[in-house]
Structures are given as C-alpha cells and as structure tokens.
Short mmCIF file of C-alpha atoms in Angstrom, two decimals:
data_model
loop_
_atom_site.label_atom_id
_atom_site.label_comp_id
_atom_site.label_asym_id
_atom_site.label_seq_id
_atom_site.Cartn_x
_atom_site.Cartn_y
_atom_site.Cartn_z
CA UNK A 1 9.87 -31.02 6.66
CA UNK A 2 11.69 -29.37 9.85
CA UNK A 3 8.80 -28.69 12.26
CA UNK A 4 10.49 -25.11 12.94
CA UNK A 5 7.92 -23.94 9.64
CA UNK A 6 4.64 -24.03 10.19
CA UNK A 7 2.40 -24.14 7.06
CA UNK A 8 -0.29 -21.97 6.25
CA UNK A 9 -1.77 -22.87 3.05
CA UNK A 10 -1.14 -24.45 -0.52
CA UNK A 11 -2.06 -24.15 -3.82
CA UNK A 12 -1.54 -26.03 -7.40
CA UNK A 13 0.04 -23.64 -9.58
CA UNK A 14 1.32 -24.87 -13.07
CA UNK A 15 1.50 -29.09 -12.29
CA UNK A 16 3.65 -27.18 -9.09
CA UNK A 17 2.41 -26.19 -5.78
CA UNK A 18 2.47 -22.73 -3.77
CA UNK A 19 2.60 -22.76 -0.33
CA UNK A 20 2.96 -19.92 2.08
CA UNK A 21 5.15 -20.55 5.72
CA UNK A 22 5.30 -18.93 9.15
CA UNK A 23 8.24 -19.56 11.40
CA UNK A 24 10.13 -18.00 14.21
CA UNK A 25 13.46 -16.02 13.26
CA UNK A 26 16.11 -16.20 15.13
CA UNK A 27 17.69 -13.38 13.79
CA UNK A 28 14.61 -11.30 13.75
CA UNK A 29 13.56 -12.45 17.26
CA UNK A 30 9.89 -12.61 16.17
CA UNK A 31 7.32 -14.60 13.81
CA UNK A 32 8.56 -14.17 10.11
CA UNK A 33 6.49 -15.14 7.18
CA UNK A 34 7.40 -16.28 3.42
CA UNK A 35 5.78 -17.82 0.00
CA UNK A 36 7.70 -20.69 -2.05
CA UNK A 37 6.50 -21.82 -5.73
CA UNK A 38 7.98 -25.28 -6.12
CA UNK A 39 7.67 -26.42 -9.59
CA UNK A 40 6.85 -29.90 -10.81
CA UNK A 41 10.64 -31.22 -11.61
CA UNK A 42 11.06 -30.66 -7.98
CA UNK A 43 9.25 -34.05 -7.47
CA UNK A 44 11.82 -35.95 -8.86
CA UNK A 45 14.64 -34.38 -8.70
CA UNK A 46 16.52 -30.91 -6.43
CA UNK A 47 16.10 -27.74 -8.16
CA UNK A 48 17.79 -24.16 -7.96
CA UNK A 49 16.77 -21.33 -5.93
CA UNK A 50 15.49 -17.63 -7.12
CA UNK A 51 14.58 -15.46 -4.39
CA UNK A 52 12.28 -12.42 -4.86
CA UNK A 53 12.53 -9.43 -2.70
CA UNK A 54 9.50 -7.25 -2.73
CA UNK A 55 9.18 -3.41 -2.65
CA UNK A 56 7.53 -1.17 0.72
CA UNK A 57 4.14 -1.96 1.32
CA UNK A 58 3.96 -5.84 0.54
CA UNK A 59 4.07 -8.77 2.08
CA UNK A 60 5.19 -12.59 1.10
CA UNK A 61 1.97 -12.54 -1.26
CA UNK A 62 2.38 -9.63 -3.70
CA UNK A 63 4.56 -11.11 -5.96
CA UNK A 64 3.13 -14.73 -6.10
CA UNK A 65 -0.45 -13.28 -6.62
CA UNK A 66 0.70 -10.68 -9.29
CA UNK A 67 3.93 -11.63 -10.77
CA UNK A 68 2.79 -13.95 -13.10
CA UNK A 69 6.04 -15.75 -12.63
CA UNK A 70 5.17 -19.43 -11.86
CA UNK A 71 4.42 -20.09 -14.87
CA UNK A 72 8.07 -19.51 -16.37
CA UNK A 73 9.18 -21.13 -13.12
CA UNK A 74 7.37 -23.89 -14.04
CA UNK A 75 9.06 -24.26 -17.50
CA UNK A 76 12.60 -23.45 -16.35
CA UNK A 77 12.57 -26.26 -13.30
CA UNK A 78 13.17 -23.03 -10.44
CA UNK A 79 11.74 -22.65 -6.83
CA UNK A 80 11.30 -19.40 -6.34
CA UNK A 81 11.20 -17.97 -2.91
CA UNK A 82 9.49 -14.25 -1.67
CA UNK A 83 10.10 -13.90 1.99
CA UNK A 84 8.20 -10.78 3.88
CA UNK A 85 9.43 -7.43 3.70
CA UNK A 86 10.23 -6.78 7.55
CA UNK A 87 9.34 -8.07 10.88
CA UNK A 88 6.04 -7.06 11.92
CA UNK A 89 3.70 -6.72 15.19
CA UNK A 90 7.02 -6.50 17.46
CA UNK A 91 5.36 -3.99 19.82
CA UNK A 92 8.22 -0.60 18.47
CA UNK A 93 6.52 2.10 18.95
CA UNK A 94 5.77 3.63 15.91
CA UNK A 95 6.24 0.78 13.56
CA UNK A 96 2.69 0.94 11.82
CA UNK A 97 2.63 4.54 11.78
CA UNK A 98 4.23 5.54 8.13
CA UNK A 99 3.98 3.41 4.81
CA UNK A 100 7.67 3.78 4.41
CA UNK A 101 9.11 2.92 7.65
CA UNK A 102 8.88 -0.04 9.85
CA UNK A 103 6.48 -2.64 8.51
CA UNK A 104 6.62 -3.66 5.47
CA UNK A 105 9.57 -1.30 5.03
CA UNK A 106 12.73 -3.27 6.61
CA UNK A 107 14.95 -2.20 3.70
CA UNK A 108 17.16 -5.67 3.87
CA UNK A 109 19.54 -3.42 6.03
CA UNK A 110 20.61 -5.03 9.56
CA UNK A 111 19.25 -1.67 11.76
CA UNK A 112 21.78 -0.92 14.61
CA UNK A 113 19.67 1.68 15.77
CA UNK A 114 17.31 1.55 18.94
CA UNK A 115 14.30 0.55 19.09
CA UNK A 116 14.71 -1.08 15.47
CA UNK A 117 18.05 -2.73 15.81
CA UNK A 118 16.11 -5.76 18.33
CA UNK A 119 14.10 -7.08 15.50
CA UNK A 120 15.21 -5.34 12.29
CA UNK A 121 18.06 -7.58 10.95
CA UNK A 122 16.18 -8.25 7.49
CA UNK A 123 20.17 -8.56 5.98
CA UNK A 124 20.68 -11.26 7.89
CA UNK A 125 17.77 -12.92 7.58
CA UNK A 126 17.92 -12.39 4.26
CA UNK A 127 21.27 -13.90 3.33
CA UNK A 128 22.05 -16.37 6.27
CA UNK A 129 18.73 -17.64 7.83
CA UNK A 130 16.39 -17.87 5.06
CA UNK A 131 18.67 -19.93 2.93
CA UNK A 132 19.65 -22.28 5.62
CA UNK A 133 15.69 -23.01 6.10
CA UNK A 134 15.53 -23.36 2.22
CA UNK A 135 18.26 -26.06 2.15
CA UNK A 136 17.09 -27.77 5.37
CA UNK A 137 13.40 -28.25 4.31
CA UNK A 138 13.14 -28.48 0.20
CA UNK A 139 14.37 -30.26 -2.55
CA UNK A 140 16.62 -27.89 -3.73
CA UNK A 141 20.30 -27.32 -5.11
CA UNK A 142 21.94 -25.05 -2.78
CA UNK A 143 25.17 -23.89 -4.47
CA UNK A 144 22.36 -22.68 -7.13
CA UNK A 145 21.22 -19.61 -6.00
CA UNK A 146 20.53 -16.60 -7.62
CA UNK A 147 18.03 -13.41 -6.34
CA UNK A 148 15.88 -10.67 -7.69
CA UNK A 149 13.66 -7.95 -6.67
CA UNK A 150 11.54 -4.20 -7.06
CA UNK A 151 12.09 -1.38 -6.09
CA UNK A 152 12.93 -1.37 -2.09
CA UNK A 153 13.33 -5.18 -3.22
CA UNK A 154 15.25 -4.53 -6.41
CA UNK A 155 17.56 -2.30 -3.67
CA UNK A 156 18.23 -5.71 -1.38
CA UNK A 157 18.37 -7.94 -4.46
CA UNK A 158 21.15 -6.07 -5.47
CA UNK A 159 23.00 -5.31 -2.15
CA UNK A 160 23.22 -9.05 -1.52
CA UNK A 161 24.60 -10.02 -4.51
CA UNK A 162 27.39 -8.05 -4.45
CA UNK A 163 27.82 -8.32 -0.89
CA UNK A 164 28.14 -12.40 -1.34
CA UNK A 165 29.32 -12.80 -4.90
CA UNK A 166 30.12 -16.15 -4.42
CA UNK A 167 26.45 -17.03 -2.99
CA UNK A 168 24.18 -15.79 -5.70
CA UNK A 169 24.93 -16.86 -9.58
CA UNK A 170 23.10 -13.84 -10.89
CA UNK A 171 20.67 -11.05 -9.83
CA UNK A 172 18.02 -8.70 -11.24
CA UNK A 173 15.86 -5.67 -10.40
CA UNK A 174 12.78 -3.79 -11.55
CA UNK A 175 12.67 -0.23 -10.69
CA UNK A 176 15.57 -0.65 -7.93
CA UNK A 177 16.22 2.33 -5.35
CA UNK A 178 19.71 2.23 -7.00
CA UNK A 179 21.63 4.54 -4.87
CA UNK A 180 19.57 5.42 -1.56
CA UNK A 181 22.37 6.91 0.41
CA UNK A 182 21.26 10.05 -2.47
CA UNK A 183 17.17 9.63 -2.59
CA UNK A 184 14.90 10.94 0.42
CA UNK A 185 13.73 7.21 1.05
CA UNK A 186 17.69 6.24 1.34
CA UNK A 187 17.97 9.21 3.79
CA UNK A 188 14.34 8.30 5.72
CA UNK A 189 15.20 4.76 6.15
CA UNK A 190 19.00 4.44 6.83
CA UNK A 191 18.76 7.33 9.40
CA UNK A 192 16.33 5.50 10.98
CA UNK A 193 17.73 2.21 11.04
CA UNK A 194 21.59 2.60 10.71
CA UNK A 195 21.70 6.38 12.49
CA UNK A 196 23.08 9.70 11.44
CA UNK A 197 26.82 8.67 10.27
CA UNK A 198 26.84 8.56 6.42
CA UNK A 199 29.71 6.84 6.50
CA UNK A 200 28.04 3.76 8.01
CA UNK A 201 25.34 3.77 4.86
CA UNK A 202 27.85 2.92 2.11
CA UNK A 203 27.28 -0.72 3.56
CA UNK A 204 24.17 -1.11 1.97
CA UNK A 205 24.37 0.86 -1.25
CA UNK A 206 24.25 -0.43 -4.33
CA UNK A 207 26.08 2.30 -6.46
CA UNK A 208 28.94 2.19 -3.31
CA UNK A 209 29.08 -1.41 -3.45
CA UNK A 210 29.39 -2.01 -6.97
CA UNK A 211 32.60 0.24 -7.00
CA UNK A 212 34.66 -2.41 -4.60
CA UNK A 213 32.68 -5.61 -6.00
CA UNK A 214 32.27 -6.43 -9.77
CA UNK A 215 30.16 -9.64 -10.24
CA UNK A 216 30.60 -12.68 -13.00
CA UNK A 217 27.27 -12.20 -13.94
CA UNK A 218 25.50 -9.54 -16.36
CA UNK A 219 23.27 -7.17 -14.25
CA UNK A 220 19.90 -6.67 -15.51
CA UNK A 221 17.37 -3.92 -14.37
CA UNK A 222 14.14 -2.84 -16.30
CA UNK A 223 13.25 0.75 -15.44
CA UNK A 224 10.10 2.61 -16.79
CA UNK A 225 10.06 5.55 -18.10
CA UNK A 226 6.45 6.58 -16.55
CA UNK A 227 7.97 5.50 -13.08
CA UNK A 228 6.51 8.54 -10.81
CA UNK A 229 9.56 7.36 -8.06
CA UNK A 230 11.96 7.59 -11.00
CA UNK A 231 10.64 11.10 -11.87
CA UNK A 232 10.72 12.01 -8.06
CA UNK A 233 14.75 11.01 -8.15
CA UNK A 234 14.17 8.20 -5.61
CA UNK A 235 15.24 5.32 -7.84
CA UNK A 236 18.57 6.91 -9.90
CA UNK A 237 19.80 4.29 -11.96
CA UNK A 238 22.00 6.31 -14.21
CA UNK A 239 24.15 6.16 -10.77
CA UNK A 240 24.13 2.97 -11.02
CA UNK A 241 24.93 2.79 -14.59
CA UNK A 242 28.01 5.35 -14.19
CA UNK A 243 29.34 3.28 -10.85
CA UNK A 244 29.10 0.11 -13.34
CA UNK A 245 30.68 1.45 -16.33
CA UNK A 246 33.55 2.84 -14.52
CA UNK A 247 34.36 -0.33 -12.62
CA UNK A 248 33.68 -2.71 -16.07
CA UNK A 249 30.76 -4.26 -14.60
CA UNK A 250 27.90 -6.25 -17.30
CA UNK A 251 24.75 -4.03 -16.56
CA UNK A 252 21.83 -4.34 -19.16
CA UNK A 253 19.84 -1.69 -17.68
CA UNK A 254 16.95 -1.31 -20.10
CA UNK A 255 14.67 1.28 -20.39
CA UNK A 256 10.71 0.29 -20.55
CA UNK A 257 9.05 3.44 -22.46
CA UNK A 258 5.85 4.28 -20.85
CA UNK A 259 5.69 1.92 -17.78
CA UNK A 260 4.86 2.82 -14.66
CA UNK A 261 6.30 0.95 -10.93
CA UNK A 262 3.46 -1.08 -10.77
CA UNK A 263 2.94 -4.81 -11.21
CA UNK A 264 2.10 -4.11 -14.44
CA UNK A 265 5.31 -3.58 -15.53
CA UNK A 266 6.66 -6.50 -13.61
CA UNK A 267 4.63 -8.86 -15.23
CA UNK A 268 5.16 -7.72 -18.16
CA UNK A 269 8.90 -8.63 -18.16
CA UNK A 270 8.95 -11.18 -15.42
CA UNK A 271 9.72 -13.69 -18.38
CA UNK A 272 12.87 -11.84 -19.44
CA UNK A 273 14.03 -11.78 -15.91
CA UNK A 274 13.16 -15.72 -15.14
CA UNK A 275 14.97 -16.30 -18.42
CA UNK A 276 17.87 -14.24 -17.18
CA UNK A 277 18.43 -15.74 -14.29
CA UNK A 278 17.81 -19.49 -16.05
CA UNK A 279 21.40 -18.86 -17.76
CA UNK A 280 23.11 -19.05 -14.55
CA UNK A 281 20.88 -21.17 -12.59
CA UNK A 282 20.49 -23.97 -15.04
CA UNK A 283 23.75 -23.75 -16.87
#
C-alpha cells in the first residue's frame, strides 16, 4: 500500500474487511478522509469499483454504518468506496457555521469562489484524485467503475457520470437534488461556491447536463414519497424525468410510497441499487 494513506481502522464485514483512510489531497490542499468495503473475492482476484457519495451532514462513515450495503457487496464481488463530503478544519471563516454550507456540504462542485475556491475542489477530487489512489493502492479493476449516491450525494453521483460517460459504467441516486440551479440549496450553495453568474451553474446540474449528455446505461433513482426535501421542492425529479425523456435517456425513476430521506429508505433498497449497478460492473 502507497504510504501517501494512512490507515485508521479496520473491520471484518461479511468474510471482507472495512477500513477507513486519511490522506493529504492534493487537490483539496488539506487532510481528506474516506471508507472502502473490500469484499472477500478481492483476495484472490481485482474487483470493480462503486463509489458512494453521501448527502450534507455526513462524513466517510454514514453510509458504511447504515447502508446495509456490504453485505450485497459481498455477494456481487464489488469494493465499494464513500469518500468524505468536503474538506474540513481548513481555517475559512465561516465553514462550521451552517449545516448546509462548508463542511460536510462541498456539493462535488470545484468552488471558484474566495475563500472556498483554495480547498473546495470536491469535483476534482472526486473524479481525478480519488480514483487514481483507488487504482494505485487496491486490488481493483479500474476500467470498472461505476458511482452512486443521496441526496447532495445522489446530486454528485449523477453530475459525474454524465460529465465522464466513458469513466463510470452506470450510476444511481436516492433522493438526488435533481436540478439545484432551481431549489434554494442549488441557489445557497452554487452562489457560494461558483458566484452570482447563473450561467456558470449549468456545469454542475444534473437536469442541464443530461440535455447535452445521454449515457449507455439505464438511470435509476428511488424517490419517497414522504421525502419532507421533496415536499419542500429541493429535490425535483420530475425535472429530471422531463430533461431525460426529451433527450431519450433510460431513467427508472421509481417512486417509494411512504418513505422518508432517511437511511431508512436507503437501506431498504440498497439491494436494488447494488444489483443495478452489478449489470454493468460485472457484465
């Protein structure tokens, strides 16, 4: 293992291990954290690569503490990979102060804004630095890489696939903020981090995106109908839906009748979505 990670702890999990990782970020110019699940065919032989972006709020261990998903991982012969959701303890003024800005709210946008533009680059790190560490210190296939995510997560998951087609086999969502350049958290976050021109936020929305990029793969996004952030018009996936339909691309968007945004719901479908995402990865 390259001595640029520094482990923090591991775990058995399923006959697999998981193990969580510190390391410096060159792109984010500070200490970045992130949680692999390697499952037990990864002692013999390289396996593919499903990365999990989580929603505000969390960190590298929501999602392999709640998800549920090793288990299917386990089965289906997939690392799966949750990085952090932002840089943290940079010394930005401000960056603690709101649950839906600065940590644990990078929004997988690269800010160009001051002071967040320094360390903010959570695209990047994302899509070009992560990876590279992936390939460089696991067993793992790396034209075999597919990604998935909730809500602020589901948002990135689905940004980077379209925005590198040819890197990710397939992607998925729960809850996704769909089409933020039209939700208050869209308008919070990309003012903040990209500035004031609209024209600038396109970049990094989903329902934009999908009208210039059609991918191979079927979209699939669960959405519940008890979702307060889908009743508060922050998540809009019937934006998503329309953008889709008019540019013929595969979306099963399927509606969970009375779930909520929590990791209840998550769990409760992580299997579809692991199974999803086995088509591609595994085919």
């Amino acid at each position: 293992m390259s001595n640029t990670l520094r482990p923090k702890s591991e775990y058995r999990c399923f006959d697999g291990t998981v193990a969580y990782y510190s390391h410096y970020s060159a792109s984010c110019d500070c200490e970045m954290s992130f949680a692999v699940y390697l499952p037990p065919q990864a002692q013999l032989k390289s396996v593919p690569i499903l990365y999990y972006l989580s929603g505000l709020t969390c960190t590298e261990e929501n999602f392999m503490t709640k998800a549920g998903a090793q288990q299917y991982a386990a089965e289906l012969g997939i690392m799966l990979v949750a990085p952090d959701t932002s840089p943290r303890n940079t010394g930005i003024p401000g960056e603690d102060e709101s649950w839906d800005l600065g940590s644990g709210a990078g929004f997988y946008v690269d800010a160009t804004v001051k002071p967040w533009q320094k360390h903010y680059q959570m695209y990047t790190y994302i899509t070009k630095e992560l990876p590279a560490l992936i390939i460089q210190n696991f067993p793992v296939q790396a034209d075999k890489q597919s990604i998935f995510g909730h809500s602020m997560g589901g948002h990135g998951a689905l940004i980077c696939a379209l925005k590198n087609p040819e890197q990710y086999l397939s992607v998925s969502a729960f809850a996704p903020i769909a089409a933020p350049i039209n939700c208050p958290w869209g308008d919070k976050l990309f003012t903040a981090y990209l500035g004031e021109d609209k024209s600038k936020w396109a970049e990094y929305d989903a329902t934009k995106l999908i009208e210039q990029t059609q991918l191979k793969s079927t979209i699939m996004i669960d959405q519940g109908t008890e979702d307060t952030f889908y009743q508060q018009k922050q998540l809009l996936p019937e934006n998503f839906a329309t953008a889709s339909k008019k540019a013929n691309q595969k979306l099963n968007l399927r509606w969970q009748t009375g779930y909520d945004h929590s990791y209840f719901m998550i769990s409760s479908f992580i299997k579809d979505h692991m199974e999803h995402h086995s088509i591609y990865l595994n085919n």
